[in-house]
Amino acid sequence: GQNIDQPTEMTATEGAIVQINCTYQTSGFNGLFWYQQHAGEAPTFLSYNVLDGLEEKGRFSSFLSRSKGYSYLLLKELQMKDSASYLCAVLDSNYQLIWGAGTKLIIKP
Amino acid sequence: NAGVTQTPKFQVLKTGQSMTLQCAQDMNHEYMSWYRQDPGMGLRLIHYSVGAGITDQGEVPNGYNVSRSTTEDFPLRLLSAAPSQTSVYFCASSYQDSHSGANVLTFGAGSRLTVL
């Protein structure tokens, strides 16, 4: 079966750096997405990786290793507004999105 | 440009009742989809459409119907609600991200449905 694993919850301190990991086992791979979802709101797109390596976008970076079936989202200079769930999703060989259950990130002052 | 608009935001139904969740987008996106989100689980695709007049089933289609008569509208119908359909429902349309070239989903605000 297809599977996406992420930690359920993480806690970090304002101003610090946090890394949210995502491992996947899917039938084929056509890209990996990270979305942010604040409580009670819709998911919003953060990043996309299809080749190995690091994609940087401001305070957020996303890394992909296709051979290891592994990605991480790195958030720097954490702000209270970064408290949210972070969803990892993989596009499989049929171009269907397989979603992880999400990682709830709690930021403490 | 309103984006993806979903109504209602909240709804309580009794088992066996029917209802329609409305979804409209004004971005001329061809691809639209419906997801449900349940605690501890990833988003699950219910139905999707790649253009007006074309719909297809996703991962969990049972108990739901859709239609796509126009590019803008993609309603989701619950024919006979069951407690297992208690969930948060998201409608989404797809656009191509200018930076990555990826087809990215933009979601409506969600509809929280409770079936008693």
Tab-separated table of C-alpha atoms in Angstrom:
chain	number	residue	atom	x	y	z
A	1	GLY	CA	0.000	0.000	0.000
A	2	GLN	CA	0.937	3.644	-0.196
A	3	ASN	CA	2.098	5.399	2.935
A	4	ILE	CA	3.225	8.832	4.053
A	5	ASP	CA	4.677	9.194	7.557
A	6	GLN	CA	5.076	12.430	9.475
A	7	PRO	CA	5.405	13.097	13.212
A	8	THR	CA	2.032	13.886	14.737
A	9	GLU	CA	3.153	16.879	16.766
A	10	MET	CA	6.265	18.978	17.351
A	11	THR	CA	7.058	21.863	19.672
A	12	ALA	CA	9.594	24.613	19.026
A	13	THR	CA	10.551	27.995	20.427
A	14	GLU	CA	9.974	31.351	18.785
A	15	GLY	CA	13.075	32.455	16.873
A	16	ALA	CA	14.465	28.925	16.614
A	17	ILE	CA	14.716	26.475	13.679
A	18	VAL	CA	12.595	23.354	13.272
A	19	GLN	CA	12.768	20.471	10.803
A	20	ILE	CA	9.629	18.478	9.971
A	21	ASN	CA	10.339	15.120	8.366
A	22	CYS	CA	8.260	13.174	5.880
A	23	THR	CA	8.972	9.656	4.636
A	24	TYR	CA	6.985	8.047	1.872
A	25	GLN	CA	6.378	4.714	0.191
A	26	THR	CA	4.314	5.184	-2.932
A	27	SER	CA	3.748	3.524	-6.281
A	28	GLY	CA	5.915	5.838	-8.308
A	29	PHE	CA	6.889	9.428	-7.672
A	30	ASN	CA	6.066	12.579	-9.596
A	31	GLY	CA	6.718	15.220	-6.993
A	32	LEU	CA	6.277	16.109	-3.325
A	33	PHE	CA	4.312	19.008	-1.890
A	34	TRP	CA	4.238	20.759	1.465
A	35	TYR	CA	1.115	22.629	2.543
A	36	GLN	CA	0.463	24.711	5.652
A	37	GLN	CA	-2.899	24.537	7.422
A	38	HIS	CA	-3.826	26.850	10.286
A	39	ALA	CA	-6.462	25.506	12.666
A	40	GLY	CA	-9.940	25.782	11.182
A	41	GLU	CA	-8.635	26.995	7.840
A	42	ALA	CA	-7.832	25.608	4.410
A	43	PRO	CA	-4.424	24.188	3.454
A	44	THR	CA	-2.202	26.597	1.516
A	45	PHE	CA	0.707	25.683	-0.759
A	46	LEU	CA	4.232	26.087	0.590
A	47	SER	CA	6.643	24.193	-1.644
A	48	TYR	CA	7.177	21.576	-4.323
A	49	ASN	CA	10.148	19.263	-4.925
A	50	VAL	CA	10.563	16.887	-7.834
A	51	LEU	CA	14.381	16.654	-8.039
A	52	ASP	CA	16.776	15.820	-5.215
A	53	GLY	CA	18.043	18.759	-3.251
A	54	LEU	CA	16.985	21.837	-1.409
A	55	GLU	CA	14.394	24.405	-2.481
A	56	GLU	CA	14.528	27.643	-0.530
A	57	LYS	CA	11.698	30.129	-0.236
A	58	GLY	CA	12.320	32.827	2.337
A	59	ARG	CA	12.270	31.383	5.859
A	60	PHE	CA	11.045	28.030	4.550
A	61	SER	CA	13.126	25.385	2.756
A	62	SER	CA	12.192	21.922	1.564
A	63	PHE	CA	14.575	19.046	0.880
A	64	LEU	CA	14.037	15.874	-1.122
A	65	SER	CA	15.924	12.580	-1.412
A	66	ARG	CA	14.110	10.307	-3.856
A	67	SER	CA	16.431	7.355	-3.238
A	68	LYS	CA	15.596	7.457	0.486
A	69	GLY	CA	11.901	8.304	0.061
A	70	TYR	CA	12.469	11.251	2.375
A	71	SER	CA	11.739	14.940	2.568
A	72	TYR	CA	11.916	17.599	5.216
A	73	LEU	CA	10.546	21.082	5.658
A	74	LEU	CA	12.865	23.488	7.438
A	75	LEU	CA	11.418	26.568	9.099
A	76	LYS	CA	13.857	29.245	10.268
A	77	GLU	CA	13.398	32.227	12.591
A	78	LEU	CA	10.143	30.775	13.874
A	79	GLN	CA	7.279	33.156	14.495
A	80	MET	CA	4.118	32.578	16.502
A	81	LYS	CA	2.121	32.691	13.259
A	82	ASP	CA	3.979	29.540	12.121
A	83	SER	CA	1.888	27.548	14.606
A	84	ALA	CA	-0.061	25.334	12.215
A	85	SER	CA	-0.226	21.841	10.763
A	86	TYR	CA	2.159	20.999	7.950
A	87	LEU	CA	0.960	18.485	5.378
A	88	CYS	CA	3.240	16.402	3.176
A	89	ALA	CA	1.753	15.011	-0.057
A	90	VAL	CA	3.266	12.868	-2.812
A	91	LEU	CA	2.143	12.685	-6.438
A	92	ASP	CA	2.199	9.001	-7.366
A	93	SER	CA	2.687	7.289	-10.737
A	94	ASN	CA	-0.989	7.913	-11.622
A	95	TYR	CA	-0.615	11.603	-10.743
A	96	GLN	CA	-2.853	11.146	-7.713
A	97	LEU	CA	-1.922	12.972	-4.518
A	98	ILE	CA	-1.279	10.835	-1.447
A	99	TRP	CA	-1.469	12.883	1.746
A	100	GLY	CA	0.177	12.451	5.108
A	101	ALA	CA	-1.875	13.064	8.248
A	102	GLY	CA	0.057	16.241	8.958
A	103	THR	CA	2.391	17.501	11.685
A	104	LYS	CA	0.982	19.935	14.212
A	105	LEU	CA	3.670	22.490	15.054
A	106	ILE	CA	3.333	24.354	18.343
A	107	ILE	CA	5.459	27.475	18.794
A	108	LYS	CA	6.199	28.626	22.334
A	109	PRO	CA	7.380	32.134	23.230
B	1	ASN	CA	-11.129	37.405	-7.656
B	2	ALA	CA	-12.875	35.437	-4.896
B	3	GLY	CA	-10.887	32.198	-5.411
B	4	VAL	CA	-12.682	29.014	-4.339
B	5	THR	CA	-15.954	29.636	-2.504
B	6	GLN	CA	-17.654	26.913	-0.494
B	7	THR	CA	-21.054	26.971	1.194
B	8	PRO	CA	-22.289	26.261	3.781
B	9	LYS	CA	-19.487	26.602	6.305
B	10	PHE	CA	-21.307	24.503	8.901
B	11	GLN	CA	-24.172	22.015	8.571
B	12	VAL	CA	-25.870	19.533	10.875
B	13	LEU	CA	-27.875	16.731	9.291
B	14	LYS	CA	-29.873	13.795	10.538
B	15	THR	CA	-29.115	10.309	9.270
B	16	GLY	CA	-30.837	9.752	5.950
B	17	GLN	CA	-31.151	13.406	4.984
B	18	SER	CA	-29.676	14.682	1.735
B	19	MET	CA	-27.825	17.895	1.052
B	20	THR	CA	-25.541	19.626	-1.424
B	21	LEU	CA	-22.251	21.330	-0.652
B	22	GLN	CA	-21.697	24.129	-3.117
B	23	CYS	CA	-18.319	24.994	-4.629
B	24	ALA	CA	-17.540	27.751	-7.110
B	25	GLN	CA	-14.300	29.186	-8.478
B	26	ASP	CA	-13.765	32.271	-10.598
B	27	MET	CA	-10.225	31.519	-11.788
B	28	ASN	CA	-11.199	29.520	-14.881
B	29	HIS	CA	-9.444	26.425	-13.533
B	30	GLU	CA	-10.238	23.222	-15.380
B	31	TYR	CA	-9.390	20.833	-12.543
B	32	MET	CA	-11.611	20.762	-9.448
B	33	SER	CA	-11.861	18.248	-6.642
B	34	TRP	CA	-13.522	17.407	-3.351
B	35	TYR	CA	-11.635	16.116	-0.304
B	36	ARG	CA	-12.658	15.091	3.176
B	37	GLN	CA	-10.408	15.621	6.174
B	38	ASP	CA	-10.761	13.476	9.281
B	39	PRO	CA	-8.688	13.601	12.491
B	40	GLY	CA	-5.475	11.599	12.314
B	41	MET	CA	-5.821	10.945	8.594
B	42	GLY	CA	-4.558	12.539	5.443
B	43	LEU	CA	-6.870	14.333	3.061
B	44	ARG	CA	-8.855	11.809	1.042
B	45	LEU	CA	-10.077	12.475	-2.483
B	46	ILE	CA	-13.815	11.940	-2.992
B	47	HIS	CA	-14.420	13.001	-6.613
B	48	TYR	CA	-12.647	15.144	-9.135
B	49	SER	CA	-13.240	16.778	-12.495
B	50	VAL	CA	-10.796	17.726	-15.256
B	51	GLY	CA	-13.293	19.946	-17.047
B	52	ALA	CA	-16.967	20.723	-17.634
B	53	GLY	CA	-18.954	17.557	-18.279
B	54	ILE	CA	-16.210	15.246	-16.965
B	55	THR	CA	-16.140	13.749	-13.476
B	56	ASP	CA	-14.360	10.775	-11.938
B	57	GLN	CA	-14.180	8.930	-8.658
B	58	GLY	CA	-11.424	9.362	-6.139
B	59	GLU	CA	-10.405	7.221	-3.204
B	60	VAL	CA	-13.667	7.420	-1.188
B	61	PRO	CA	-16.589	8.114	-3.572
B	62	ASN	CA	-19.327	5.974	-1.973
B	63	GLY	CA	-22.302	7.972	-0.733
B	64	TYR	CA	-21.395	11.067	-2.758
B	65	ASN	CA	-22.344	12.368	-6.189
B	66	VAL	CA	-20.912	15.234	-8.215
B	67	SER	CA	-21.645	17.031	-11.449
B	68	ARG	CA	-19.754	19.629	-13.481
B	69	SER	CA	-22.117	21.464	-15.805
B	70	THR	CA	-19.942	24.596	-15.933
B	71	THR	CA	-16.245	25.342	-15.426
B	72	GLU	CA	-17.089	27.429	-12.364
B	73	ASP	CA	-19.287	25.099	-10.290
B	74	PHE	CA	-18.641	21.686	-8.776
B	75	PRO	CA	-21.319	20.726	-6.200
B	76	LEU	CA	-21.021	17.677	-3.958
B	77	ARG	CA	-24.229	15.826	-3.101
B	78	LEU	CA	-24.789	13.564	-0.132
B	79	LEU	CA	-27.717	11.361	-1.104
B	80	SER	CA	-28.524	9.783	2.275
B	81	ALA	CA	-26.275	11.083	5.036
B	82	ALA	CA	-24.630	8.670	7.454
B	83	PRO	CA	-22.701	9.387	10.687
B	84	SER	CA	-19.551	8.125	8.921
B	85	GLN	CA	-19.803	11.177	6.661
B	86	THR	CA	-19.230	13.526	9.580
B	87	SER	CA	-16.119	15.361	8.434
B	88	VAL	CA	-14.643	18.585	7.132
B	89	TYR	CA	-15.011	18.869	3.377
B	90	PHE	CA	-12.727	20.900	1.157
B	91	CYS	CA	-13.246	21.846	-2.442
B	92	ALA	CA	-10.109	22.647	-4.436
B	93	SER	CA	-9.117	23.787	-7.882
B	94	SER	CA	-5.725	23.507	-9.507
B	95	TYR	CA	-3.393	26.097	-11.031
B	96	GLN	CA	0.160	25.972	-12.334
B	97	ASP	CA	2.677	27.532	-9.968
B	98	SER	CA	4.829	30.019	-11.901
B	99	HIS	CA	7.980	29.265	-9.863
B	100	SER	CA	7.971	25.460	-9.797
B	101	GLY	CA	5.697	24.619	-12.723
B	102	ALA	CA	3.780	22.256	-10.457
B	103	ASN	CA	0.001	21.912	-10.519
B	104	VAL	CA	-0.910	23.318	-7.127
B	105	LEU	CA	-4.217	23.022	-5.310
B	106	THR	CA	-6.007	26.071	-3.976
B	107	PHE	CA	-8.647	25.181	-1.419
B	108	GLY	CA	-11.962	26.614	-0.345
B	109	ALA	CA	-12.443	27.529	3.332
B	110	GLY	CA	-14.037	24.181	4.146
B	111	SER	CA	-17.457	22.912	5.193
B	112	ARG	CA	-17.838	21.224	8.569
B	113	LEU	CA	-20.591	18.608	8.370
B	114	THR	CA	-22.042	16.736	11.328
B	115	VAL	CA	-24.421	13.816	10.777
B	116	LEU	CA	-26.415	12.759	13.832
